[in-house]
Amino acid sequence: MRVIIKQSYDEMSEWAAKYIAYSIKKHRPTPKRPFVLGIPSGSTPLKMFELLAQMYKKGEISFENVIFFAMGEYIGVGAGDEHGFQYFLWDKFLKYVNVKKEHTHFLDGLTTNYAKECANYEKAIKDCGGVDLFVGGVGEDGHIAFNEPYSSLASRTRAKLLTPSTIKANSRFFDNDESKVPPLVLTIGIETMMEAKEVMILASGKQKELALHHAVEGSLTHVWPISVLQKHPHGIIVCDDAAAGEISVGVAEYFKDIESHTF
């Protein structure tokens, strides 16, 4: 596992944006061989999205042959709902770059057949040849996508019930009213994410420090789903100093030292 520790949120966002651009350009995507990118919602990736849009505007990167997969959606929330992840990703990122609409994939929160919708999503990923890079965030309790603590580490895309802590955290997108947060979601599974060629997890702020401690120094356990990244051959954590606060000083310095000589 690589652990990239930067001083600030802006610096970690810049590193993540540059890594995505580097990965796309290295792949040299074409219509027949697109680059497949999984992208998260939430507040953590906002600066990264902004920087990627700036790179596109400057002609430094193209998303014409990039296929996007979102990580989840609230059940009962449609594409036009401003609280939904599909709306969020278009509003905060996708509309600012040259992505083709047919290259974007979202779970349908208004479906009445959860199992079929999730199976179709898994099939769509396989039909694209798998995800090249999945970018995600992590919750205070260590959840990735919406795979809450005690989720199966072998889970696939499915419907999940949110924990009270996640509902509380996400209420900031619902006028700070927890009663407005849909309690059920469709989410990619942990194994779905782990099948990507690379997985990059973003973490910012002191509230994420316990989760990162378990991810880097803890044991592999479904109690902290983020710990599964230890099993991935190409797993990356990108964080700021605040989020790395519970990582042992020696371990943090080790990662800072070895990463000072790499991209």
Coordinates of C-alpha atoms in Angstrom, one line a residue:
M1 CA 0.0 0.0 0.0
R2 CA 1.1 3.5 -0.8
V3 CA 0.3 6.3 1.7
I4 CA 0.7 9.8 0.4
I5 CA 0.7 12.3 3.3
K6 CA 0.5 16.0 2.3
Q7 CA 0.4 19.0 4.6
S8 CA -3.0 20.3 3.5
Y9 CA -6.3 19.4 1.8
D10 CA -5.3 21.5 -1.2
E11 CA -2.0 19.7 -1.6
M12 CA -3.5 16.2 -1.3
S13 CA -6.2 17.2 -3.8
E14 CA -3.5 18.4 -6.2
W15 CA -1.6 15.1 -5.9
A16 CA -4.8 13.1 -6.5
A17 CA -5.8 15.2 -9.5
K18 CA -2.4 14.9 -11.1
Y19 CA -2.3 11.1 -10.4
I20 CA -5.7 10.7 -12.2
A21 CA -4.4 12.7 -15.2
Y22 CA -1.2 10.8 -15.2
S23 CA -3.0 7.5 -15.2
I24 CA -5.3 8.5 -18.0
K25 CA -2.5 9.8 -20.2
K26 CA -0.4 6.7 -19.5
H27 CA -3.3 4.5 -20.6
R28 CA -3.6 6.4 -23.9
P29 CA -7.3 5.7 -24.1
T30 CA -9.1 5.3 -27.5
P31 CA -12.7 4.6 -28.4
K32 CA -11.9 0.8 -28.5
R33 CA -9.7 0.9 -25.4
P34 CA -11.2 3.5 -23.0
F35 CA -9.9 4.3 -19.5
V36 CA -12.5 3.3 -16.8
L37 CA -12.6 5.6 -13.8
G38 CA -14.7 5.1 -10.6
I39 CA -15.5 8.4 -8.9
P40 CA -16.8 9.4 -5.5
S41 CA -19.3 11.9 -4.2
G42 CA -19.0 14.0 -1.1
S43 CA -17.0 17.0 0.0
T44 CA -13.5 15.5 0.0
P45 CA -13.1 15.2 -3.8
L46 CA -14.4 18.7 -4.6
K47 CA -11.0 20.3 -4.9
M48 CA -9.7 17.4 -6.9
F49 CA -12.7 17.8 -9.3
E50 CA -12.0 21.5 -9.7
L51 CA -8.3 20.9 -10.5
L52 CA -9.2 18.2 -13.1
A53 CA -11.6 20.6 -14.8
Q54 CA -8.9 23.2 -14.9
M55 CA -6.5 20.7 -16.5
Y56 CA -9.1 20.0 -19.1
K57 CA -9.7 23.7 -19.8
K58 CA -5.9 24.2 -20.3
G59 CA -5.8 21.3 -22.7
E60 CA -3.7 19.1 -20.4
I61 CA -6.1 16.2 -20.3
S62 CA -9.1 14.9 -22.2
F63 CA -12.0 12.8 -20.9
E64 CA -13.4 11.9 -24.3
N65 CA -12.4 8.3 -24.0
V66 CA -12.9 7.9 -20.3
I67 CA -15.8 5.9 -18.9
F68 CA -17.1 6.9 -15.5
F69 CA -18.8 4.8 -12.8
A70 CA -20.3 6.4 -9.7
M71 CA -20.1 4.5 -6.4
G72 CA -23.7 4.6 -5.2
E73 CA -27.0 6.3 -5.0
Y74 CA -29.7 6.9 -2.4
I75 CA -32.8 4.7 -2.9
G76 CA -35.8 6.9 -3.7
V77 CA -33.6 9.7 -5.3
G78 CA -33.8 10.3 -9.0
A79 CA -31.3 11.7 -11.5
G80 CA -32.7 15.2 -11.3
D81 CA -32.8 15.4 -7.5
E82 CA -30.2 17.9 -6.2
H83 CA -29.5 15.6 -3.2
G84 CA -28.6 12.6 -5.4
F85 CA -25.1 11.6 -6.4
Q86 CA -25.8 11.7 -10.1
Y87 CA -26.9 15.3 -9.8
F88 CA -23.9 16.1 -7.6
L89 CA -21.3 14.6 -10.0
W90 CA -22.7 16.4 -13.0
D91 CA -23.0 19.7 -11.1
K92 CA -19.6 19.6 -9.5
F93 CA -17.5 17.9 -12.2
L94 CA -18.8 16.1 -15.2
K95 CA -20.4 19.2 -16.9
Y96 CA -17.1 21.0 -16.9
V97 CA -15.2 18.4 -18.9
N98 CA -15.6 16.7 -22.3
V99 CA -17.2 13.5 -21.0
K100 CA -19.8 11.8 -23.2
K101 CA -23.0 11.2 -21.5
E102 CA -23.2 7.6 -22.7
H103 CA -19.9 7.1 -20.9
T104 CA -21.3 7.8 -17.5
H105 CA -22.9 5.1 -15.3
F106 CA -25.1 5.6 -12.3
L107 CA -27.1 3.4 -10.1
D108 CA -30.8 4.1 -10.5
G109 CA -32.2 5.2 -7.1
L110 CA -35.7 5.0 -8.4
T111 CA -35.6 1.3 -9.4
T112 CA -38.1 -1.1 -7.8
N113 CA -35.9 -4.1 -8.6
Y114 CA -32.7 -3.6 -6.5
A115 CA -31.2 -7.0 -7.3
K116 CA -31.5 -6.5 -11.1
E117 CA -30.2 -3.0 -11.0
C118 CA -27.1 -4.0 -9.0
A119 CA -26.5 -7.1 -11.3
N120 CA -26.7 -4.8 -14.4
Y121 CA -24.2 -2.4 -12.8
E122 CA -21.8 -5.3 -12.2
K123 CA -22.3 -6.4 -15.8
A124 CA -21.7 -2.9 -17.1
I125 CA -18.3 -2.8 -15.3
K126 CA -17.3 -6.2 -16.7
D127 CA -18.4 -5.2 -20.2
C128 CA -16.1 -2.2 -20.1
G129 CA -13.2 -4.5 -19.2
G130 CA -13.1 -3.6 -15.5
V131 CA -12.3 -0.4 -13.7
D132 CA -8.7 0.9 -14.2
L133 CA -8.8 3.3 -11.2
F134 CA -11.4 3.5 -8.5
V135 CA -11.2 6.7 -6.5
G136 CA -13.1 6.8 -3.2
G137 CA -13.4 8.4 0.1
V138 CA -13.6 7.0 3.6
G139 CA -16.0 7.7 6.4
E140 CA -15.2 8.3 10.0
D141 CA -16.1 4.8 10.8
G142 CA -13.9 3.4 8.0
H143 CA -16.7 2.8 5.4
I144 CA -15.8 2.9 1.8
A145 CA -18.4 3.7 -0.8
F146 CA -21.4 2.8 1.4
N147 CA -20.0 -0.4 2.8
E148 CA -20.5 0.3 6.4
P149 CA -18.6 -1.5 9.3
Y150 CA -19.3 -5.3 9.3
S151 CA -20.0 -5.3 5.6
S152 CA -18.7 -8.5 3.9
L153 CA -15.3 -7.9 2.5
A154 CA -16.5 -10.1 -0.4
S155 CA -19.6 -8.0 -1.1
R156 CA -20.9 -7.0 -4.5
T157 CA -23.1 -4.1 -5.6
R158 CA -26.2 -4.2 -3.5
A159 CA -28.7 -2.3 -1.4
K160 CA -27.5 -1.3 2.1
L161 CA -29.0 0.3 5.2
L162 CA -27.0 3.3 6.4
T163 CA -25.8 3.6 10.0
P164 CA -26.8 6.5 12.2
S165 CA -23.3 7.9 12.1
T166 CA -23.3 8.0 8.3
I167 CA -26.7 9.6 8.2
K168 CA -25.5 12.2 10.6
A169 CA -22.4 12.9 8.6
N170 CA -24.4 13.2 5.3
S171 CA -27.1 15.4 6.8
R172 CA -24.8 18.3 5.9
F173 CA -26.1 17.8 2.3
F174 CA -29.7 17.8 3.5
D175 CA -29.9 21.2 5.4
N176 CA -28.4 19.4 8.4
D177 CA -31.7 17.6 8.9
E178 CA -31.0 13.9 9.5
S179 CA -34.7 13.0 8.9
K180 CA -34.2 14.1 5.3
V181 CA -31.4 11.6 4.6
P182 CA -32.6 8.5 2.8
P183 CA -31.7 5.5 5.0
L184 CA -31.2 3.1 2.1
V185 CA -28.7 3.2 -0.7
L186 CA -27.4 1.2 -3.6
T187 CA -23.7 0.9 -3.4
I188 CA -20.8 -0.9 -5.2
G189 CA -19.5 -3.7 -3.1
I190 CA -16.1 -4.0 -1.4
E191 CA -15.0 -6.8 -3.8
T192 CA -16.3 -4.8 -6.7
M193 CA -14.0 -2.0 -5.8
M194 CA -11.1 -4.4 -5.0
E195 CA -11.3 -5.8 -8.5
A196 CA -10.2 -2.5 -10.0
K197 CA -6.6 -2.4 -11.2
E198 CA -5.9 0.5 -8.8
V199 CA -7.8 1.9 -5.9
M200 CA -7.1 5.4 -4.5
I201 CA -8.8 6.5 -1.3
L202 CA -8.9 10.2 -0.2
A203 CA -9.1 11.3 3.4
S204 CA -9.0 14.8 4.8
G205 CA -9.4 16.2 8.3
K206 CA -8.9 15.1 11.9
Q207 CA -12.3 13.2 11.9
K208 CA -10.7 10.6 9.6
E209 CA -7.6 9.9 11.6
L210 CA -8.9 6.8 13.5
A211 CA -10.0 5.2 10.2
L212 CA -6.6 5.8 8.6
H213 CA -4.9 4.4 11.6
H214 CA -6.8 1.1 11.2
A215 CA -6.3 1.2 7.4
V216 CA -2.5 1.6 7.7
E217 CA -1.5 0.0 11.0
G218 CA -4.5 -2.1 12.0
S219 CA -5.5 -5.7 11.1
L220 CA -7.6 -6.7 8.2
T221 CA -11.2 -6.6 9.5
H222 CA -14.7 -6.0 8.4
V223 CA -15.1 -3.7 11.5
W224 CA -13.0 -1.2 9.5
P225 CA -13.8 -1.8 5.8
I226 CA -11.0 0.6 4.8
S227 CA -8.5 -2.0 6.1
V228 CA -9.3 -4.2 3.0
L229 CA -7.0 -1.9 1.0
Q230 CA -4.1 -3.7 2.6
K231 CA -4.9 -6.7 0.3
H232 CA -4.9 -4.7 -2.9
P233 CA -1.7 -4.9 -5.0
H234 CA -2.1 -1.3 -6.1
G235 CA -3.8 0.5 -3.2
I236 CA -3.1 4.2 -2.5
I237 CA -4.2 6.4 0.4
V238 CA -3.9 10.1 -0.2
C239 CA -4.4 12.2 2.9
D240 CA -3.5 15.4 4.7
D241 CA -1.5 15.7 8.0
A242 CA -4.7 16.1 10.0
A243 CA -6.1 12.8 8.7
A244 CA -2.8 11.1 9.4
G245 CA -2.8 12.2 13.0
E246 CA -3.2 8.7 14.6
I247 CA -0.6 7.0 12.4
S248 CA 2.5 6.4 14.4
V249 CA 5.1 9.1 13.9
G250 CA 7.7 6.7 12.6
V251 CA 5.3 5.1 10.2
A252 CA 4.2 8.5 8.9
E253 CA 7.7 9.6 8.4
Y254 CA 8.6 6.4 6.6
F255 CA 5.9 7.0 4.0
K256 CA 6.7 10.6 3.7
D257 CA 10.4 9.7 3.1
I258 CA 9.8 7.0 0.5
E259 CA 7.2 9.0 -1.4
S260 CA 9.3 12.1 -1.5
H261 CA 11.2 10.5 -4.4
T262 CA 8.2 9.2 -6.4
F263 CA 5.2 10.7 -8.1

